[in-house]
Amino acid sequence: MSNEESSVEESVTLERDSSSETVISPDVLRKERQRLVIKATPYTSQIRKPKCLTDDQFADILYTFTLLDANKDGRLSRHELKKGAFLMGMNPTDSELRAWWKVTDKNNDGFIDVYEYLDVMKSNFNTLDIEKERLMTAFRVIDKKGDGRILKKDFISILTCNNSCITREEADKMFTEADSLGKGYIGYEDFVESKLCSSIFQ
């Protein structure tokens, strides 16, 4: 464990000891670890956040770059990228790596600097935002009341109306799979996580 990660764990331990009721969420711990790692990497302080990114998105991009940048020289070699991808659970082929490299290494110097990396990852976040909006729009089609909840009877009624090819039994099964906790309704997260959107609007 690095010194930065150790200090995060120690601060969390102290806070827990001072108040038995204090609970540190994993998300807070993750963001603090990101902050310390980014702060410990000198060149990151010179990078300005693009307007199209949120603070969290910007931090995520800088954090992943610092993890990949093993020698902390502010640029990625092919070896660093491939090794970093492997450590993060990915196993890109050489052809996939070459294709990504060709798009990212804009100045063709054989390295990907932090600005080139930021530019590509920024585009990825914008694509994710579009996909998120598409899913939200699909959810609103079924959420007729607009309260963020779809009741079972409404779900079945909407999916089986107007001579739909979806039967009541199929709609019932879809709802049960999405409402895995048995709440009696489907929320936006249930809708996305259960892949309901792709099943209904394929």
C-alpha positions as a Markdown table, in Angstrom:
| # | Residue | x | y | z |
|---|---|---|---|---|
| 1 | Met | 0.0 | 0.0 | 0.0 |
| 2 | Ser | 1.4 | 3.5 | -0.9 |
| 3 | Asn | 2.0 | 6.3 | 1.7 |
| 4 | Glu | -1.0 | 8.2 | 0.3 |
| 5 | Glu | -3.4 | 5.2 | 0.7 |
| 6 | Ser | -2.0 | 4.5 | 4.2 |
| 7 | Ser | -2.8 | 8.1 | 5.3 |
| 8 | Val | -6.3 | 7.8 | 3.9 |
| 9 | Glu | -6.9 | 4.6 | 5.9 |
| 10 | Glu | -5.4 | 6.1 | 9.1 |
| 11 | Ser | -7.6 | 9.2 | 8.9 |
| 12 | Val | -10.7 | 7.0 | 8.4 |
| 13 | Thr | -9.6 | 4.9 | 11.4 |
| 14 | Leu | -9.2 | 7.9 | 13.6 |
| 15 | Glu | -12.5 | 9.3 | 12.6 |
| 16 | Arg | -14.2 | 6.0 | 13.4 |
| 17 | Asp | -12.5 | 5.9 | 16.8 |
| 18 | Ser | -13.6 | 9.4 | 17.7 |
| 19 | Ser | -17.2 | 8.6 | 17.1 |
| 20 | Ser | -18.7 | 5.1 | 16.9 |
| 21 | Glu | -21.6 | 6.4 | 14.9 |
| 22 | Thr | -19.4 | 7.9 | 12.1 |
| 23 | Val | -19.6 | 5.8 | 8.9 |
| 24 | Ile | -17.3 | 6.6 | 6.0 |
| 25 | Ser | -18.9 | 5.5 | 2.7 |
| 26 | Pro | -16.7 | 3.7 | 0.1 |
| 27 | Asp | -17.3 | 6.6 | -2.3 |
| 28 | Val | -15.9 | 9.1 | 0.1 |
| 29 | Leu | -12.9 | 6.9 | 0.7 |
| 30 | Arg | -12.4 | 6.5 | -3.0 |
| 31 | Lys | -12.5 | 10.2 | -3.7 |
| 32 | Glu | -10.1 | 11.0 | -0.9 |
| 33 | Arg | -7.6 | 8.3 | -2.2 |
| 34 | Gln | -7.9 | 9.9 | -5.7 |
| 35 | Arg | -7.3 | 13.3 | -4.3 |
| 36 | Leu | -4.1 | 12.3 | -2.5 |
| 37 | Val | -2.7 | 10.3 | -5.4 |
| 38 | Ile | -3.4 | 13.2 | -7.8 |
| 39 | Lys | -1.9 | 15.7 | -5.4 |
| 40 | Ala | 1.3 | 13.6 | -5.1 |
| 41 | Thr | 1.8 | 13.7 | -8.8 |
| 42 | Pro | 3.4 | 17.1 | -9.6 |
| 43 | Tyr | 2.3 | 17.7 | -13.2 |
| 44 | Thr | -1.4 | 17.3 | -12.5 |
| 45 | Ser | -1.6 | 20.7 | -10.8 |
| 46 | Gln | -0.9 | 22.3 | -14.2 |
| 47 | Ile | -3.8 | 20.7 | -16.0 |
| 48 | Arg | -6.9 | 22.8 | -16.3 |
| 49 | Lys | -10.3 | 21.2 | -16.2 |
| 50 | Pro | -12.3 | 21.3 | -19.4 |
| 51 | Lys | -15.7 | 23.0 | -19.0 |
| 52 | Cys | -17.6 | 20.0 | -20.3 |
| 53 | Leu | -16.4 | 17.8 | -17.4 |
| 54 | Thr | -17.6 | 17.8 | -13.8 |
| 55 | Asp | -15.0 | 17.9 | -11.0 |
| 56 | Asp | -15.6 | 14.1 | -10.4 |
| 57 | Gln | -15.1 | 13.2 | -14.0 |
| 58 | Phe | -11.9 | 15.3 | -14.3 |
| 59 | Ala | -10.6 | 13.7 | -11.1 |
| 60 | Asp | -11.4 | 10.2 | -12.5 |
| 61 | Ile | -9.5 | 10.9 | -15.7 |
| 62 | Leu | -6.4 | 12.3 | -13.9 |
| 63 | Tyr | -6.4 | 9.5 | -11.4 |
| 64 | Thr | -6.5 | 6.7 | -14.0 |
| 65 | Phe | -3.7 | 8.5 | -15.9 |
| 66 | Thr | -1.5 | 8.7 | -12.8 |
| 67 | Leu | -2.0 | 5.0 | -12.2 |
| 68 | Leu | -1.0 | 4.1 | -15.8 |
| 69 | Asp | 2.0 | 6.5 | -15.7 |
| 70 | Ala | 4.4 | 4.2 | -13.8 |
| 71 | Asn | 7.5 | 6.5 | -14.0 |
| 72 | Lys | 5.5 | 9.7 | -13.5 |
| 73 | Asp | 6.9 | 11.5 | -16.4 |
| 74 | Gly | 3.6 | 12.8 | -17.6 |
| 75 | Arg | 3.3 | 10.5 | -20.6 |
| 76 | Leu | 2.4 | 6.9 | -21.4 |
| 77 | Ser | 4.5 | 4.4 | -23.3 |
| 78 | Arg | 2.9 | 1.5 | -25.0 |
| 79 | His | 4.3 | -0.8 | -22.3 |
| 80 | Glu | 2.8 | 1.3 | -19.5 |
| 81 | Leu | -0.6 | 1.4 | -21.2 |
| 82 | Lys | -0.6 | -2.4 | -21.9 |
| 83 | Lys | 0.6 | -3.2 | -18.4 |
| 84 | Gly | -1.9 | -0.8 | -16.8 |
| 85 | Ala | -4.8 | -2.1 | -18.8 |
| 86 | Phe | -3.9 | -5.7 | -17.6 |
| 87 | Leu | -3.7 | -4.6 | -13.9 |
| 88 | Met | -7.1 | -3.0 | -14.2 |
| 89 | Gly | -8.7 | -6.2 | -15.4 |
| 90 | Met | -8.6 | -5.6 | -19.2 |
| 91 | Asn | -6.7 | -7.6 | -21.8 |
| 92 | Pro | -6.6 | -5.7 | -25.0 |
| 93 | Thr | -5.2 | -7.4 | -28.1 |
| 94 | Asp | -2.2 | -5.8 | -29.9 |
| 95 | Ser | -4.5 | -4.7 | -32.7 |
| 96 | Glu | -6.9 | -3.0 | -30.3 |
| 97 | Leu | -4.0 | -1.3 | -28.6 |
| 98 | Arg | -2.7 | -0.1 | -32.0 |
| 99 | Ala | -6.1 | 1.2 | -33.0 |
| 100 | Trp | -6.5 | 3.2 | -29.7 |
| 101 | Trp | -3.0 | 4.4 | -29.9 |
| 102 | Lys | -3.5 | 5.7 | -33.4 |
| 103 | Val | -6.5 | 7.8 | -32.4 |
| 104 | Thr | -4.9 | 9.1 | -29.2 |
| 105 | Asp | -1.3 | 9.9 | -30.1 |
| 106 | Lys | -2.2 | 13.0 | -32.0 |
| 107 | Asn | 1.4 | 14.3 | -32.5 |
| 108 | Asn | 2.8 | 10.9 | -33.4 |
| 109 | Asp | 5.7 | 11.1 | -31.0 |
| 110 | Gly | 5.3 | 7.5 | -29.8 |
| 111 | Phe | 3.8 | 8.6 | -26.4 |
| 112 | Ile | 0.5 | 9.6 | -25.0 |
| 113 | Asp | 0.8 | 12.7 | -22.9 |
| 114 | Val | -1.7 | 13.7 | -20.2 |
| 115 | Tyr | -3.4 | 16.2 | -22.6 |
| 116 | Glu | -3.9 | 13.7 | -25.3 |
| 117 | Tyr | -5.3 | 11.2 | -22.8 |
| 118 | Leu | -7.6 | 13.9 | -21.3 |
| 119 | Asp | -8.9 | 14.7 | -24.8 |
| 120 | Val | -9.9 | 11.1 | -25.6 |
| 121 | Met | -11.3 | 10.3 | -22.2 |
| 122 | Lys | -13.3 | 13.6 | -22.3 |
| 123 | Ser | -15.0 | 12.4 | -25.4 |
| 124 | Asn | -15.8 | 9.1 | -23.7 |
| 125 | Phe | -17.6 | 10.9 | -20.8 |
| 126 | Asn | -19.6 | 12.9 | -23.3 |
| 127 | Thr | -20.7 | 9.7 | -25.0 |
| 128 | Leu | -21.7 | 8.3 | -21.6 |
| 129 | Asp | -23.8 | 11.4 | -20.9 |
| 130 | Ile | -25.7 | 10.9 | -24.2 |
| 131 | Glu | -26.3 | 7.3 | -23.3 |
| 132 | Lys | -27.5 | 8.2 | -19.8 |
| 133 | Glu | -30.0 | 10.7 | -21.3 |
| 134 | Arg | -31.2 | 8.1 | -23.8 |
| 135 | Leu | -31.9 | 5.7 | -20.9 |
| 136 | Met | -33.6 | 8.4 | -18.9 |
| 137 | Thr | -35.9 | 9.2 | -21.9 |
| 138 | Ala | -36.8 | 5.5 | -22.3 |
| 139 | Phe | -37.6 | 5.4 | -18.5 |
| 140 | Arg | -39.9 | 8.4 | -18.8 |
| 141 | Val | -41.8 | 6.7 | -21.5 |
| 142 | Ile | -43.0 | 4.1 | -19.0 |
| 143 | Asp | -43.0 | 6.4 | -15.9 |
| 144 | Lys | -46.3 | 8.0 | -16.8 |
| 145 | Lys | -46.7 | 9.6 | -13.3 |
| 146 | Gly | -43.3 | 11.1 | -13.4 |
| 147 | Asp | -42.5 | 10.2 | -9.8 |
| 148 | Gly | -39.5 | 8.0 | -10.6 |
| 149 | Arg | -41.4 | 4.8 | -9.8 |
| 150 | Ile | -43.1 | 2.3 | -12.0 |
| 151 | Leu | -45.7 | 0.1 | -10.3 |
| 152 | Lys | -46.2 | -3.4 | -11.5 |
| 153 | Lys | -49.7 | -2.9 | -12.8 |
| 154 | Asp | -48.7 | 0.2 | -14.8 |
| 155 | Phe | -45.6 | -1.6 | -16.1 |
| 156 | Ile | -47.7 | -4.6 | -17.4 |
| 157 | Ser | -50.4 | -2.3 | -18.8 |
| 158 | Ile | -48.1 | -0.1 | -20.8 |
| 159 | Leu | -46.0 | -3.0 | -22.2 |
| 160 | Thr | -49.0 | -5.0 | -23.3 |
| 161 | Cys | -51.2 | -2.3 | -24.7 |
| 162 | Asn | -52.0 | -1.7 | -28.4 |
| 163 | Asn | -51.5 | -5.3 | -29.5 |
| 164 | Ser | -47.9 | -5.4 | -28.2 |
| 165 | Cys | -45.8 | -8.4 | -29.0 |
| 166 | Ile | -45.0 | -8.6 | -25.2 |
| 167 | Thr | -47.4 | -10.9 | -23.3 |
| 168 | Arg | -48.6 | -10.2 | -19.8 |
| 169 | Glu | -46.6 | -13.2 | -18.6 |
| 170 | Glu | -43.4 | -11.9 | -20.2 |
| 171 | Ala | -44.0 | -8.4 | -18.8 |
| 172 | Asp | -44.6 | -9.9 | -15.3 |
| 173 | Lys | -41.4 | -11.8 | -15.6 |
| 174 | Met | -39.5 | -8.7 | -16.7 |
| 175 | Phe | -40.8 | -6.7 | -13.7 |
| 176 | Thr | -40.0 | -9.4 | -11.2 |
| 177 | Glu | -36.4 | -9.7 | -12.5 |
| 178 | Ala | -35.9 | -5.9 | -12.4 |
| 179 | Asp | -37.5 | -5.5 | -8.9 |
| 180 | Ser | -35.0 | -8.0 | -7.4 |
| 181 | Leu | -35.6 | -6.6 | -3.9 |
| 182 | Gly | -39.3 | -6.9 | -4.0 |
| 183 | Lys | -40.1 | -3.2 | -3.4 |
| 184 | Gly | -43.2 | -3.4 | -5.5 |
| 185 | Tyr | -41.9 | -0.8 | -8.0 |
| 186 | Ile | -39.1 | -0.2 | -10.5 |
| 187 | Gly | -36.8 | 2.8 | -10.1 |
| 188 | Tyr | -34.4 | 4.2 | -12.7 |
| 189 | Glu | -31.4 | 2.2 | -11.4 |
| 190 | Asp | -33.5 | -1.0 | -11.5 |
| 191 | Phe | -34.5 | -0.1 | -15.1 |
| 192 | Val | -30.8 | 0.3 | -16.2 |
| 193 | Glu | -29.2 | -2.4 | -14.2 |
| 194 | Ser | -31.6 | -5.1 | -15.2 |
| 195 | Lys | -31.1 | -4.2 | -18.9 |
| 196 | Leu | -34.9 | -3.6 | -19.2 |
| 197 | Cys | -34.2 | -0.7 | -21.6 |
| 198 | Ser | -32.4 | -2.9 | -24.1 |
| 199 | Ser | -35.1 | -5.6 | -23.8 |
| 200 | Ile | -38.0 | -3.3 | -24.5 |
| 201 | Phe | -36.5 | -0.8 | -26.9 |
| 202 | Gln | -34.2 | -3.1 | -28.9 |
